[in-house]
Amino acid sequence: MFEQLPALPQDPILGLSVAYRADTNPLKVDLGIGVYKDESGHTPVLKAVTSAQQQYLSKETSKAYMAPAGPAIANEALQTLIFGADRDSTRIRTIQTPGGTGALRVAAELVSRAAPGAAVWLSNPSWANHTPLMKDAGLQVKEYPYYDAEAHQVDFKAMMSTLAEAKKGDLVLLHACCHNPCGADLSQEQWQAVADLAVKNEFTPFIDMAYQGFGSSLDDDAYGARLMANSVPEVLVASSCSKNFGLYRERAGTLSIVSDSAERADIAESQLLSVTRGIYSMPPSNGALIVETILTNPELTEMWHKELDEMRGRIKGLRTLLAKKLAEKTSIKRDFSFIEQERGMFSFLGLSTEQVQTLKNDYSIYMVNSSRINIAGISQDNVDYLASAIEAVL
Ligand code: LMR
């Protein structure tokens, strides 16, 4: 039967890593997939993670199945991290999922059960995997304008005028912070306006929080998700531990559902667990138990906060550095200062697909075709090479 299936191109993001690894040019630069890298281009295991893993593994006595929702203490700790200590936890249920991607897919499957073919509004642009994740779960994808590529900022007027059409039974997917791919986030006033619209039009906010702690701080980055949870009756939040805990391959993340009452929250959770039982029974536990150990041990929590601050600080410094290096290139007539204003791992360089291909083919500089770059792939060593190559293609 599989002869019916056509071959598909590689994933636009994951495929870049394969091509980068195969490239033998010693000057190659990886600005593709969104993983944090240190100055030497390495993605380190955080010290807090190594310590926590040693601690919990030394006490582990069984590999028997866990609860379908994953480790309860980890879920509670992550719920606090996302929604704050003063949240109304009676309305929120949080389950562990295989990473943030797993959370998004489980949420989409739940919505498909409740309202088959429901519409989910995605920002234009959005993470390349959002559309297939939603469509494969049977949801209908609609788009709202988000990034003004000329002005390098959120086109909030256009966004709100399109979202005025979103109605009860629709989901509106919002990036909690560090928008992937454009790096431009909503201000607090803008979050408030979207929350007001959600209440008025009765659509369900669906928050993707993959970069908490990479923008401004753990609390500031959760502002939008917390505001929605406090002001809208029904909210979904997919969160990831890939970036902020550096647990990429462990697949740790959560899906939280906020309902208007404890009864509805219990019903939603029972449905969620039936969805996950039908796909993978229960989530992986290693990453979740590492997170649990970190978040329940004050010393490890402090160690993790410091490491997270360092990662965020390094990315901010690289943003400043790249903007400065590009400004020094007198033949470049464009203003790249927006790179310094944007937040998180990603920004668009504003290059054409041809220019991106030239950077890859002639300079071994890898980025997504849209010219999204992972800022963390820049270093003191490669920034001059990068800035010169950008100057050349421009
Ligand atoms: C990215 O956007 O590069 C990351 O979220 C990794 C991925 O899975 O695409």
PDB file of C-alpha atoms in Angstrom, residues 108-257:
ATOM      1  CA  ALA A 108      -5.444  20.111  18.518  1.00  0.00           C
ATOM      2  CA  GLU A 109      -6.767  16.546  18.915  1.00  0.00           C
ATOM      3  CA  LEU A 110      -8.856  17.622  21.918  1.00  0.00           C
ATOM      4  CA  VAL A 111     -10.307  20.532  19.964  1.00  0.00           C
ATOM      5  CA  SER A 112     -11.050  18.166  17.081  1.00  0.00           C
ATOM      6  CA  ARG A 113     -13.076  15.994  19.455  1.00  0.00           C
ATOM      7  CA  ALA A 114     -15.001  18.936  20.853  1.00  0.00           C
ATOM      8  CA  ALA A 115     -15.549  20.718  17.544  1.00  0.00           C
ATOM      9  CA  PRO A 116     -14.505  18.705  14.460  1.00  0.00           C
ATOM     10  CA  GLY A 117     -13.005  20.932  11.772  1.00  0.00           C
ATOM     11  CA  ALA A 118     -12.797  23.961  14.079  1.00  0.00           C
ATOM     12  CA  ALA A 119     -10.735  26.880  12.786  1.00  0.00           C
ATOM     13  CA  VAL A 120      -7.399  27.756  14.314  1.00  0.00           C
ATOM     14  CA  TRP A 121      -6.036  31.206  13.505  1.00  0.00           C
ATOM     15  CA  LEU A 122      -2.252  31.296  13.081  1.00  0.00           C
ATOM     16  CA  SER A 123      -0.122  34.402  12.893  1.00  0.00           C
ATOM     17  CA  ASN A 124       1.474  35.174   9.543  1.00  0.00           C
ATOM     18  CA  PRO A 125       4.294  34.297   9.866  1.00  0.00           C
ATOM     19  CA  SER A 126       4.332  31.482  12.391  1.00  0.00           C
ATOM     20  CA  TRP A 127       6.458  28.456  13.262  1.00  0.00           C
ATOM     21  CA  ALA A 128       6.608  26.292  10.110  1.00  0.00           C
ATOM     22  CA  ASN A 129       5.312  23.240  11.998  1.00  0.00           C
ATOM     23  CA  HIS A 130       2.129  24.895  13.301  1.00  0.00           C
ATOM     24  CA  THR A 131       0.167  24.393  10.084  1.00  0.00           C
ATOM     25  CA  PRO A 132       0.864  20.653   9.599  1.00  0.00           C
ATOM     26  CA  LEU A 133       0.333  19.990  13.314  1.00  0.00           C
ATOM     27  CA  MET A 134      -3.096  21.591  13.234  1.00  0.00           C
ATOM     28  CA  LYS A 135      -4.172  20.266   9.837  1.00  0.00           C
ATOM     29  CA  ASP A 136      -3.113  16.695  10.615  1.00  0.00           C
ATOM     30  CA  ALA A 137      -5.433  16.827  13.627  1.00  0.00           C
ATOM     31  CA  GLY A 138      -8.302  17.799  11.306  1.00  0.00           C
ATOM     32  CA  LEU A 139      -8.442  21.500  12.154  1.00  0.00           C
ATOM     33  CA  GLN A 140      -8.938  24.213   9.600  1.00  0.00           C
ATOM     34  CA  VAL A 141      -6.113  26.758   9.462  1.00  0.00           C
ATOM     35  CA  LYS A 142      -6.799  30.469   9.026  1.00  0.00           C
ATOM     36  CA  GLU A 143      -4.272  33.291   9.154  1.00  0.00           C
ATOM     37  CA  TYR A 144      -4.070  36.671  10.773  1.00  0.00           C
ATOM     38  CA  PRO A 145      -1.473  39.271   9.740  1.00  0.00           C
ATOM     39  CA  TYR A 146       1.193  39.743  12.396  1.00  0.00           C
ATOM     40  CA  TYR A 147       4.591  41.021  11.275  1.00  0.00           C
ATOM     41  CA  ASP A 148       5.163  44.103   9.179  1.00  0.00           C
ATOM     42  CA  ALA A 149       8.412  43.128   7.438  1.00  0.00           C
ATOM     43  CA  GLU A 150       9.084  46.707   6.285  1.00  0.00           C
ATOM     44  CA  ALA A 151       8.590  48.342   9.653  1.00  0.00           C
ATOM     45  CA  HIS A 152      10.039  45.341  11.571  1.00  0.00           C
ATOM     46  CA  GLN A 153       7.251  45.377  14.099  1.00  0.00           C
ATOM     47  CA  VAL A 154       3.892  43.828  14.894  1.00  0.00           C
ATOM     48  CA  ASP A 155       1.177  45.122  12.576  1.00  0.00           C
ATOM     49  CA  PHE A 156      -1.290  45.255  15.430  1.00  0.00           C
ATOM     50  CA  LYS A 157      -3.966  47.173  13.565  1.00  0.00           C
ATOM     51  CA  ALA A 158      -4.118  44.572  10.778  1.00  0.00           C
ATOM     52  CA  MET A 159      -3.952  41.740  13.311  1.00  0.00           C
ATOM     53  CA  MET A 160      -6.898  43.043  15.312  1.00  0.00           C
ATOM     54  CA  SER A 161      -8.972  43.870  12.294  1.00  0.00           C
ATOM     55  CA  THR A 162      -8.636  40.264  11.013  1.00  0.00           C
ATOM     56  CA  LEU A 163      -9.118  38.715  14.445  1.00  0.00           C
ATOM     57  CA  ALA A 164     -12.411  40.603  14.723  1.00  0.00           C
ATOM     58  CA  GLU A 165     -13.700  37.745  12.508  1.00  0.00           C
ATOM     59  CA  ALA A 166     -12.602  35.032  14.973  1.00  0.00           C
ATOM     60  CA  LYS A 167     -15.666  33.691  16.741  1.00  0.00           C
ATOM     61  CA  LYS A 168     -16.897  31.271  19.385  1.00  0.00           C
ATOM     62  CA  GLY A 169     -15.523  27.803  18.646  1.00  0.00           C
ATOM     63  CA  ASP A 170     -12.370  29.197  16.948  1.00  0.00           C
ATOM     64  CA  LEU A 171      -8.887  29.000  18.414  1.00  0.00           C
ATOM     65  CA  VAL A 172      -6.445  31.875  18.127  1.00  0.00           C
ATOM     66  CA  LEU A 173      -2.846  30.730  18.452  1.00  0.00           C
ATOM     67  CA  LEU A 174      -0.594  33.320  20.062  1.00  0.00           C
ATOM     68  CA  HIS A 175       3.146  33.103  20.752  1.00  0.00           C
ATOM     69  CA  ALA A 176       3.628  33.811  24.450  1.00  0.00           C
ATOM     70  CA  CYS A 177       7.015  35.476  23.921  1.00  0.00           C
ATOM     71  CA  CYS A 178      10.039  35.452  21.590  1.00  0.00           C
ATOM     72  CA  HIS A 179       7.842  35.062  18.515  1.00  0.00           C
ATOM     73  CA  ASN A 180       9.069  32.280  16.259  1.00  0.00           C
ATOM     74  CA  PRO A 181      10.113  33.263  13.557  1.00  0.00           C
ATOM     75  CA  CYS A 182      10.060  37.069  13.754  1.00  0.00           C
ATOM     76  CA  GLY A 183      11.157  37.951  17.320  1.00  0.00           C
ATOM     77  CA  ALA A 184       8.531  40.732  17.623  1.00  0.00           C
ATOM     78  CA  ASP A 185       6.219  40.355  20.632  1.00  0.00           C
ATOM     79  CA  LEU A 186       2.966  41.948  21.765  1.00  0.00           C
ATOM     80  CA  SER A 187       3.192  44.737  24.341  1.00  0.00           C
ATOM     81  CA  GLN A 188       1.192  44.435  27.569  1.00  0.00           C
ATOM     82  CA  GLU A 189      -1.441  46.829  26.178  1.00  0.00           C
ATOM     83  CA  GLN A 190      -1.724  44.732  23.039  1.00  0.00           C
ATOM     84  CA  TRP A 191      -2.144  41.541  25.072  1.00  0.00           C
ATOM     85  CA  GLN A 192      -4.952  43.278  26.966  1.00  0.00           C
ATOM     86  CA  ALA A 193      -6.680  44.246  23.725  1.00  0.00           C
ATOM     87  CA  VAL A 194      -6.491  40.634  22.451  1.00  0.00           C
ATOM     88  CA  ALA A 195      -7.844  39.354  25.788  1.00  0.00           C
ATOM     89  CA  ASP A 196     -10.743  41.833  25.567  1.00  0.00           C
ATOM     90  CA  LEU A 197     -11.476  40.661  22.026  1.00  0.00           C
ATOM     91  CA  ALA A 198     -11.381  36.998  23.148  1.00  0.00           C
ATOM     92  CA  VAL A 199     -13.983  37.756  25.815  1.00  0.00           C
ATOM     93  CA  LYS A 200     -16.127  39.764  23.392  1.00  0.00           C
ATOM     94  CA  ASN A 201     -15.975  37.300  20.458  1.00  0.00           C
ATOM     95  CA  GLU A 202     -15.730  34.206  22.684  1.00  0.00           C
ATOM     96  CA  PHE A 203     -12.831  32.606  20.804  1.00  0.00           C
ATOM     97  CA  THR A 204     -10.358  30.412  22.687  1.00  0.00           C
ATOM     98  CA  PRO A 205      -6.775  31.704  23.074  1.00  0.00           C
ATOM     99  CA  PHE A 206      -4.239  28.971  22.390  1.00  0.00           C
ATOM    100  CA  ILE A 207      -0.852  30.040  23.697  1.00  0.00           C
ATOM    101  CA  ASP A 208       2.381  28.492  22.467  1.00  0.00           C
ATOM    102  CA  MET A 209       5.016  29.130  25.119  1.00  0.00           C
ATOM    103  CA  ALA A 210       8.233  27.580  23.833  1.00  0.00           C
ATOM    104  CA  TYR A 211      10.723  30.212  25.010  1.00  0.00           C
ATOM    105  CA  GLN A 212       9.747  31.262  28.545  1.00  0.00           C
ATOM    106  CA  GLY A 213      12.792  32.963  30.086  1.00  0.00           C
ATOM    107  CA  PHE A 214      14.512  33.730  26.765  1.00  0.00           C
ATOM    108  CA  GLY A 215      12.835  37.125  26.259  1.00  0.00           C
ATOM    109  CA  SER A 216      12.903  39.307  29.391  1.00  0.00           C
ATOM    110  CA  SER A 217      12.405  37.051  32.433  1.00  0.00           C
ATOM    111  CA  LEU A 218      10.407  33.978  33.411  1.00  0.00           C
ATOM    112  CA  ASP A 219       7.603  36.167  34.785  1.00  0.00           C
ATOM    113  CA  ASP A 220       7.562  38.850  32.084  1.00  0.00           C
ATOM    114  CA  ASP A 221       7.546  36.252  29.342  1.00  0.00           C
ATOM    115  CA  ALA A 222       4.447  34.659  30.887  1.00  0.00           C
ATOM    116  CA  TYR A 223       2.531  37.949  31.031  1.00  0.00           C
ATOM    117  CA  GLY A 224       0.221  37.189  28.104  1.00  0.00           C
ATOM    118  CA  ALA A 225      -0.521  33.606  29.141  1.00  0.00           C
ATOM    119  CA  ARG A 226      -1.331  34.717  32.702  1.00  0.00           C
ATOM    120  CA  LEU A 227      -3.503  37.593  31.531  1.00  0.00           C
ATOM    121  CA  MET A 228      -5.487  35.258  29.278  1.00  0.00           C
ATOM    122  CA  ALA A 229      -5.896  32.675  32.058  1.00  0.00           C
ATOM    123  CA  ASN A 230      -7.178  35.367  34.407  1.00  0.00           C
ATOM    124  CA  SER A 231      -9.539  37.070  32.007  1.00  0.00           C
ATOM    125  CA  VAL A 232     -10.835  34.518  29.488  1.00  0.00           C
ATOM    126  CA  PRO A 233     -13.029  31.535  30.505  1.00  0.00           C
ATOM    127  CA  GLU A 234     -11.249  28.943  28.371  1.00  0.00           C
ATOM    128  CA  VAL A 235      -7.552  28.928  27.386  1.00  0.00           C
ATOM    129  CA  LEU A 236      -5.043  26.344  26.175  1.00  0.00           C
ATOM    130  CA  VAL A 237      -1.326  26.714  26.909  1.00  0.00           C
ATOM    131  CA  ALA A 238       1.339  24.500  25.306  1.00  0.00           C
ATOM    132  CA  SER A 239       4.709  24.897  26.999  1.00  0.00           C
ATOM    133  CA  SER A 240       8.124  23.472  26.246  1.00  0.00           C
ATOM    134  CA  CYS A 241      11.141  22.668  28.434  1.00  0.00           C
ATOM    135  CA  SER A 242      13.356  22.224  25.369  1.00  0.00           C
ATOM    136  CA  LYS A 243      14.918  25.668  25.325  1.00  0.00           C
ATOM    137  CA  ASN A 244      14.756  27.050  28.852  1.00  0.00           C
ATOM    138  CA  PHE A 245      15.947  23.794  30.452  1.00  0.00           C
ATOM    139  CA  GLY A 246      17.969  22.766  27.369  1.00  0.00           C
ATOM    140  CA  LEU A 247      16.151  19.417  27.359  1.00  0.00           C
ATOM    141  CA  TYR A 248      15.521  19.275  23.608  1.00  0.00           C
ATOM    142  CA  ARG A 249      15.859  15.549  22.982  1.00  0.00           C
ATOM    143  CA  GLU A 250      14.201  14.532  26.248  1.00  0.00           C
ATOM    144  CA  ARG A 251      10.826  15.764  24.969  1.00  0.00           C
ATOM    145  CA  ALA A 252       9.545  17.509  28.081  1.00  0.00           C
ATOM    146  CA  GLY A 253       6.668  19.966  27.999  1.00  0.00           C
ATOM    147  CA  THR A 254       3.151  20.468  29.245  1.00  0.00           C
ATOM    148  CA  LEU A 255      -0.320  21.139  28.009  1.00  0.00           C
ATOM    149  CA  SER A 256      -2.506  23.161  30.353  1.00  0.00           C
ATOM    150  CA  ILE A 257      -6.193  23.685  29.933  1.00  0.00           C
TER     151      ILE A 257
END
